[in-house]
PDB file of C-alpha atoms in Angstrom:
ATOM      1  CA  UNK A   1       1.588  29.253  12.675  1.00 44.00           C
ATOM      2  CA  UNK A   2      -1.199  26.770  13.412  1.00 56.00           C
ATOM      3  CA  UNK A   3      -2.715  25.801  16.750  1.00 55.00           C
ATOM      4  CA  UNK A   4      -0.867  22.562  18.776  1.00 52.00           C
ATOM      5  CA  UNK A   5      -3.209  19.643  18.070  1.00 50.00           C
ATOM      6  CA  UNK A   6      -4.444  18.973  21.206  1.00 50.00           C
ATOM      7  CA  UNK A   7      -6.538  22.752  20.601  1.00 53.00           C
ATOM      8  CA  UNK A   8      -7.983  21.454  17.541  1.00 55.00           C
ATOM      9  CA  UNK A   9     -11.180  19.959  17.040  1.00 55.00           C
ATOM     10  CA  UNK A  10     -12.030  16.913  15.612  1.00 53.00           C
ATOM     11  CA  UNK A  11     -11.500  16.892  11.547  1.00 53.00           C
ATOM     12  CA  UNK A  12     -14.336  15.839   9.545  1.00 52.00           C
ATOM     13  CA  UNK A  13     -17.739  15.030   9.760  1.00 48.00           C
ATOM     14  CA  UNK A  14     -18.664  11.522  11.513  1.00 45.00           C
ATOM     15  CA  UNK A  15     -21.618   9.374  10.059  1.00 47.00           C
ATOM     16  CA  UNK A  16     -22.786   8.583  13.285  1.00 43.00           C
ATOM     17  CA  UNK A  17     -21.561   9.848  16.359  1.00 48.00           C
ATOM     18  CA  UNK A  18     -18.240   8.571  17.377  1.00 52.00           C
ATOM     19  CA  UNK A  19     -17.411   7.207  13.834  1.00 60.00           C
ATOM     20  CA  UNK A  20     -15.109   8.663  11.461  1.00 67.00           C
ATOM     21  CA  UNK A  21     -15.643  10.389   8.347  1.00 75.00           C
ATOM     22  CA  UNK A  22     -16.340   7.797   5.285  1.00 78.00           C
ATOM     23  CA  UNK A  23     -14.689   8.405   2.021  1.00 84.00           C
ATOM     24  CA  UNK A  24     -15.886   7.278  -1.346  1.00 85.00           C
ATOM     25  CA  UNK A  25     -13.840   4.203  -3.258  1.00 87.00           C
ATOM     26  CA  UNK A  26     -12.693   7.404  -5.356  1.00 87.00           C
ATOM     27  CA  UNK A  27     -11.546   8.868  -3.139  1.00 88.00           C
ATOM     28  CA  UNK A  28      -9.729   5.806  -0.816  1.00 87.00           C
ATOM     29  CA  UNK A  29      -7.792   5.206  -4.447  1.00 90.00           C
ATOM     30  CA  UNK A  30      -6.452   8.315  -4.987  1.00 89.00           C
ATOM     31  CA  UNK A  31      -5.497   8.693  -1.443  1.00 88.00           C
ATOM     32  CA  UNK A  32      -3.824   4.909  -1.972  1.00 89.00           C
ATOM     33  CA  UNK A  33      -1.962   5.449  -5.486  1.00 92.00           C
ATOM     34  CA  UNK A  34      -1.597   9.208  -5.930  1.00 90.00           C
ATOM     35  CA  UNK A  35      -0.376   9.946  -2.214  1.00 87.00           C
ATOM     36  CA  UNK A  36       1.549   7.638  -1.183  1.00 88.00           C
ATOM     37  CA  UNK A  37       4.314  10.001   0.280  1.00 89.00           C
ATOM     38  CA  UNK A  38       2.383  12.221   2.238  1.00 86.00           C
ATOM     39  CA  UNK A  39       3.344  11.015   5.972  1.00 85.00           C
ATOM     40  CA  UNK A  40       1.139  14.011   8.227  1.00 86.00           C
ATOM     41  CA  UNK A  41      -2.079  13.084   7.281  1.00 85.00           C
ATOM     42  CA  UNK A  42      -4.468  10.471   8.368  1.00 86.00           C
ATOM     43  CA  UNK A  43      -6.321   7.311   7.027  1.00 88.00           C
ATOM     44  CA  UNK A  44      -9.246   5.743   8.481  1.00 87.00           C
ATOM     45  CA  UNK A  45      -9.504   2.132   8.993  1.00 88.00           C
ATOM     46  CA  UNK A  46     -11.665   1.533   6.255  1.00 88.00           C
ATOM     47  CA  UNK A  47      -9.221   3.642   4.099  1.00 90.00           C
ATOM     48  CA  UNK A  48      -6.834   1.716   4.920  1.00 91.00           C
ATOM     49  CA  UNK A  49      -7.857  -1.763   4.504  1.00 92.00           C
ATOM     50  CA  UNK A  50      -9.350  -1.534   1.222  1.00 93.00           C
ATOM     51  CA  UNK A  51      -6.365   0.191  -0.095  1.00 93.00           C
ATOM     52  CA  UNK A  52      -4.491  -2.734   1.085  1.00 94.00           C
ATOM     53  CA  UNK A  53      -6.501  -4.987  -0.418  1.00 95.00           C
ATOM     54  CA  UNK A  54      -6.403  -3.715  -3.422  1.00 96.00           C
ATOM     55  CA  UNK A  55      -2.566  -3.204  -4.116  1.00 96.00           C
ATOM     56  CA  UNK A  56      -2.136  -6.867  -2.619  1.00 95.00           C
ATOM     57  CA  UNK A  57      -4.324  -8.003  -5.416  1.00 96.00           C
ATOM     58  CA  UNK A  58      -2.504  -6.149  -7.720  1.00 96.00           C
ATOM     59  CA  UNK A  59       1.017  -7.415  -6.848  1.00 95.00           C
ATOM     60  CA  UNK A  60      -0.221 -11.168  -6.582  1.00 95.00           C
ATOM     61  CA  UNK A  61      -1.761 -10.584 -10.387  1.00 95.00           C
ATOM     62  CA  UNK A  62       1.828  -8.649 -11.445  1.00 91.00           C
ATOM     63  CA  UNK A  63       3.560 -11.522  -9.678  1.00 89.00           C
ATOM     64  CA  UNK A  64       1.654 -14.577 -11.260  1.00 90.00           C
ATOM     65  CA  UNK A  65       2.020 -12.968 -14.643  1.00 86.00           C
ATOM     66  CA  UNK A  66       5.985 -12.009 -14.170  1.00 83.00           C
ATOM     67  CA  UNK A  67       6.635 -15.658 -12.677  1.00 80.00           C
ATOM     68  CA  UNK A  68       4.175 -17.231 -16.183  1.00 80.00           C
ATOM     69  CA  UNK A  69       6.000 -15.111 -18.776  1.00 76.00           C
ATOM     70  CA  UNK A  70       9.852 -16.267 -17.166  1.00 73.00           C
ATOM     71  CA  UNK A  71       8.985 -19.800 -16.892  1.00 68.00           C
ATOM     72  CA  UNK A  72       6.682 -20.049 -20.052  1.00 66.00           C
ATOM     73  CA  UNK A  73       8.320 -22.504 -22.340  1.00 52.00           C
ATOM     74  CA  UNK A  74       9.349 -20.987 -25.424  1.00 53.00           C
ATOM     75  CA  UNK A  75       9.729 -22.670 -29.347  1.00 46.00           C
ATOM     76  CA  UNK A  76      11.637 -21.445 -31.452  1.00 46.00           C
ATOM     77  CA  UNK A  77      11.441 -23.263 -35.536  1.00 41.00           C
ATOM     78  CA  UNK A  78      14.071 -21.978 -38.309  1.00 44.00           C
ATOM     79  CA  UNK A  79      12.893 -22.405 -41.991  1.00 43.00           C
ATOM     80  CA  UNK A  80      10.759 -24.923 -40.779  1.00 44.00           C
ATOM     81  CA  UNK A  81      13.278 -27.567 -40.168  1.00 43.00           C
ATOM     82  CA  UNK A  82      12.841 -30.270 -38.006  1.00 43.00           C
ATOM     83  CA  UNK A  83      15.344 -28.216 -35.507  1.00 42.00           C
ATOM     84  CA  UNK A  84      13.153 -27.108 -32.593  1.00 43.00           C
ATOM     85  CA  UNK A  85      14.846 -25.022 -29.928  1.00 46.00           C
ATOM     86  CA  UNK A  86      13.036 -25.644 -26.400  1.00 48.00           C
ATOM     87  CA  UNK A  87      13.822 -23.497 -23.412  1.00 49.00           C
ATOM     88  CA  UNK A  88      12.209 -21.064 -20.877  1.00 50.00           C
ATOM     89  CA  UNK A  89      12.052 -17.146 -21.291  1.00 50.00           C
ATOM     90  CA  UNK A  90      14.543 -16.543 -18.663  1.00 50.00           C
ATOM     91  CA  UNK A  91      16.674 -19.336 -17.878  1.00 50.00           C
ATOM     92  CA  UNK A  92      20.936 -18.849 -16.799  1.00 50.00           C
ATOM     93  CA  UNK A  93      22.158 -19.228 -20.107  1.00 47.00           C
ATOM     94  CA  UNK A  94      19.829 -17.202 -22.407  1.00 53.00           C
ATOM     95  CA  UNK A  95      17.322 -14.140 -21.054  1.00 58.00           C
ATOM     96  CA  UNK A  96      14.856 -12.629 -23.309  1.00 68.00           C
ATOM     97  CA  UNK A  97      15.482  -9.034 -23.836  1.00 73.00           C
ATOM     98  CA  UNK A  98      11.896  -8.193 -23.338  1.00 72.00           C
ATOM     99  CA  UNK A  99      11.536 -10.585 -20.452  1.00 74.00           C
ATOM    100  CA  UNK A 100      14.697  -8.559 -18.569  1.00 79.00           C
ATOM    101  CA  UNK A 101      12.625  -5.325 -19.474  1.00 81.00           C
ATOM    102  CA  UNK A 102       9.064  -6.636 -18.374  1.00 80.00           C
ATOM    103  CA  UNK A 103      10.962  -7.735 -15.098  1.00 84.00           C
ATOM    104  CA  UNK A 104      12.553  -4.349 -15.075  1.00 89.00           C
ATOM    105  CA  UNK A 105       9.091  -2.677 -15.307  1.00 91.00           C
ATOM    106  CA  UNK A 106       7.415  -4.791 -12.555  1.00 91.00           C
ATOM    107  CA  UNK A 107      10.132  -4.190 -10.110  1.00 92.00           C
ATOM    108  CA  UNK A 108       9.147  -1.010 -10.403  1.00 95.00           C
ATOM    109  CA  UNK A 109       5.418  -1.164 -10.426  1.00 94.00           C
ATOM    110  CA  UNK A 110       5.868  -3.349  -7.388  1.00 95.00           C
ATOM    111  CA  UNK A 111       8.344  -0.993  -5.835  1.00 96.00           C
ATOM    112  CA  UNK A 112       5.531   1.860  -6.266  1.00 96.00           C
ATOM    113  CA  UNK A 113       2.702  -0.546  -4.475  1.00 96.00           C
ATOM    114  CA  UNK A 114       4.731  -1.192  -1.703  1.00 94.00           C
ATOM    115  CA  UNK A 115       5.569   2.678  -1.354  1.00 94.00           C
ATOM    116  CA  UNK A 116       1.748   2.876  -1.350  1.00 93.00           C
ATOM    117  CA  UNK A 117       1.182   0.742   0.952  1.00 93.00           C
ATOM    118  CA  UNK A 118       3.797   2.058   3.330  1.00 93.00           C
ATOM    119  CA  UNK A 119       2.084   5.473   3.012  1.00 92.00           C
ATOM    120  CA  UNK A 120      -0.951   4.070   3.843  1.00 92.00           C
ATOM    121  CA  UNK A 121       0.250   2.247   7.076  1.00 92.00           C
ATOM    122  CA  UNK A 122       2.126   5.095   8.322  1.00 92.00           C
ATOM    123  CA  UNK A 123      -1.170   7.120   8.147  1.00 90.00           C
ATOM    124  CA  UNK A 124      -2.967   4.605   9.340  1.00 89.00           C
ATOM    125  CA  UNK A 125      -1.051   4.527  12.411  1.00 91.00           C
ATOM    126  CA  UNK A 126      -1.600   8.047  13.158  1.00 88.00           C
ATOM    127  CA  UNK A 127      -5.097   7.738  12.950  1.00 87.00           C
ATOM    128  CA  UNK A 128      -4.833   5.667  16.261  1.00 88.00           C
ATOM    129  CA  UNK A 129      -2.528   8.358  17.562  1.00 84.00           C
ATOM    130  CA  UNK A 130       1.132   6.723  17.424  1.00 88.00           C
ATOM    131  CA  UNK A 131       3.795   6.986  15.465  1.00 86.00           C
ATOM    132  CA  UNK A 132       4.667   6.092  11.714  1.00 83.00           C
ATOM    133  CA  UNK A 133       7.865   4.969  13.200  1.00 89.00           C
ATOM    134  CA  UNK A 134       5.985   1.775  14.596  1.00 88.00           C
ATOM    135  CA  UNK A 135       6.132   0.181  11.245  1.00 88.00           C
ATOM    136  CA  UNK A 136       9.654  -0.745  11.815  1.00 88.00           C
ATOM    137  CA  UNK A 137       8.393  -3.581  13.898  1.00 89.00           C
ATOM    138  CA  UNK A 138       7.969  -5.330  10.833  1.00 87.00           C
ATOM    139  CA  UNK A 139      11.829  -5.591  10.598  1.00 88.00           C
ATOM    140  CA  UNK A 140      11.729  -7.553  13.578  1.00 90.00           C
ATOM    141  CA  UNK A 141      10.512 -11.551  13.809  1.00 91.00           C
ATOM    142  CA  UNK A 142       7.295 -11.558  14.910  1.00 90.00           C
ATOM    143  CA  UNK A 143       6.819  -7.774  14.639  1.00 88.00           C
ATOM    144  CA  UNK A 144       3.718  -7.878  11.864  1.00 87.00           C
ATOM    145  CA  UNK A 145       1.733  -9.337  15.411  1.00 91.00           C
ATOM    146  CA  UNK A 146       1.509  -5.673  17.365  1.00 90.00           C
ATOM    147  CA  UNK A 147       1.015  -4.218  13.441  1.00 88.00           C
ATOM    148  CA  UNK A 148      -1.787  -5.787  12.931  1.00 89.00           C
ATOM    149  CA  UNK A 149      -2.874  -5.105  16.136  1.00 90.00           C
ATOM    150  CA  UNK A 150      -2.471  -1.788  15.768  1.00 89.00           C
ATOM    151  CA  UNK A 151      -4.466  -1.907  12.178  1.00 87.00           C
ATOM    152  CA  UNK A 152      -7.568  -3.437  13.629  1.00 89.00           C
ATOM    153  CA  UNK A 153      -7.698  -0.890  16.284  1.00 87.00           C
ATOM    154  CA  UNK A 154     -10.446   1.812  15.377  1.00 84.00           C
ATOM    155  CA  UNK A 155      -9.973   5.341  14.738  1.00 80.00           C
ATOM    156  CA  UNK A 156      -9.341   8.022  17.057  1.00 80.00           C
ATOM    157  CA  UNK A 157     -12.503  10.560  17.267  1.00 77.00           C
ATOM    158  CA  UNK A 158      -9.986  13.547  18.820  1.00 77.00           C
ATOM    159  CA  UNK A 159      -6.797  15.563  16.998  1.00 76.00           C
ATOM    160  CA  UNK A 160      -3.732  13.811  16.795  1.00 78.00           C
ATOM    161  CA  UNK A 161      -0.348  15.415  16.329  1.00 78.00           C
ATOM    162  CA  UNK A 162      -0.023  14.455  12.409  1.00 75.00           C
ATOM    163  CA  UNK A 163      -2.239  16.056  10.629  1.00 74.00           C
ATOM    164  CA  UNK A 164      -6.127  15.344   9.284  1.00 77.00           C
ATOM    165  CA  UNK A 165      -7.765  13.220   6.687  1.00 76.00           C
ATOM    166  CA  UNK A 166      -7.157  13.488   3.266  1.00 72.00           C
ATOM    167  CA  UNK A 167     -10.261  14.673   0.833  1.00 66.00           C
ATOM    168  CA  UNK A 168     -12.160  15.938   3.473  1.00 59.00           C
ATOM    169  CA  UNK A 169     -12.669  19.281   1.322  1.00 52.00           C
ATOM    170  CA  UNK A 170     -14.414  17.381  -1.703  1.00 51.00           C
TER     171      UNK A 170
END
């Protein structure tokens, strides 16, 4: 059995005194897209905020490209008649089978980033010492304010009850 967290010391080795331990951009992406479910850990603010930069950039670039390919118009010539068949990819009465599956696929990519991103907040918020549970604010109107509030804050230089940084072995 391990000690209670308030016995432990401080995780990591700090650049300066009273900073936290910085990570490599290695290392911040794996801890963004290959750990996404591990909830008793901890992120640091820098962590944090380029991993949500980067899978924000990533579903605006999915997004643009699933929105282009469903509204791209699409021509369609038989034997080369004068018959010219002018619609959209994805359109109520006719869907591209390949446009269903891309859509398919990018639900799921951007089902992933959002899981990712969710990992990263929760940890992100125990870095400042509360709980993952905060998140849920975002459920309510005007919730993302005390979020964000609580994402700018900086990181705690003491244990906290969930755990220590990722990759601090490497």
């Amino acid at each position: 059995m391990s000690e209670p967290y308030y016995k432990q010391e401080y995780q990591g080795e700090r650049k300066l005194d009273g900073e936290a331990p910085v990570f490599s951009f290695d290392q911040i992406m794996k801890e963004t897209f290959l750990r996404p479910f591990i909830w008793n850990a901890r992120t640091t603010r820098r962590s944090f905020w380029i991993g949500i930069v980067i899978t924000e950039v990533i579903i605006w670039i999915g997004g643009i490209i699933t929105f282009l390919a469903t509204v791209m118009p699409v021509s369609h010539y038989e034997n080369d008649s004068a018959d010219m068949i002018n619609g959209f990819a994805f359109n109520g009465d006719h869907a591209s089978m390949i446009v269903i599956i891309g859509m398919i696929i990018w639900g799921l990519i951007y089902l992933y980033l959002k899981l990712c991103q969710l990992g990263l907040a929760v940890r992100g918020l125990h870095d400042i010492n509360y709980t993952g549970w905060w998140i849920l604010l975002m459920l309510i109107p005007l919730g993302w304010i005390f979020v964000l509030y609580f994402a700018i804050q900086p990181s705690k230089q003491e244990p906290v009850k969930w755990g220590t940084y990722l990759y601090l072995d490497e």
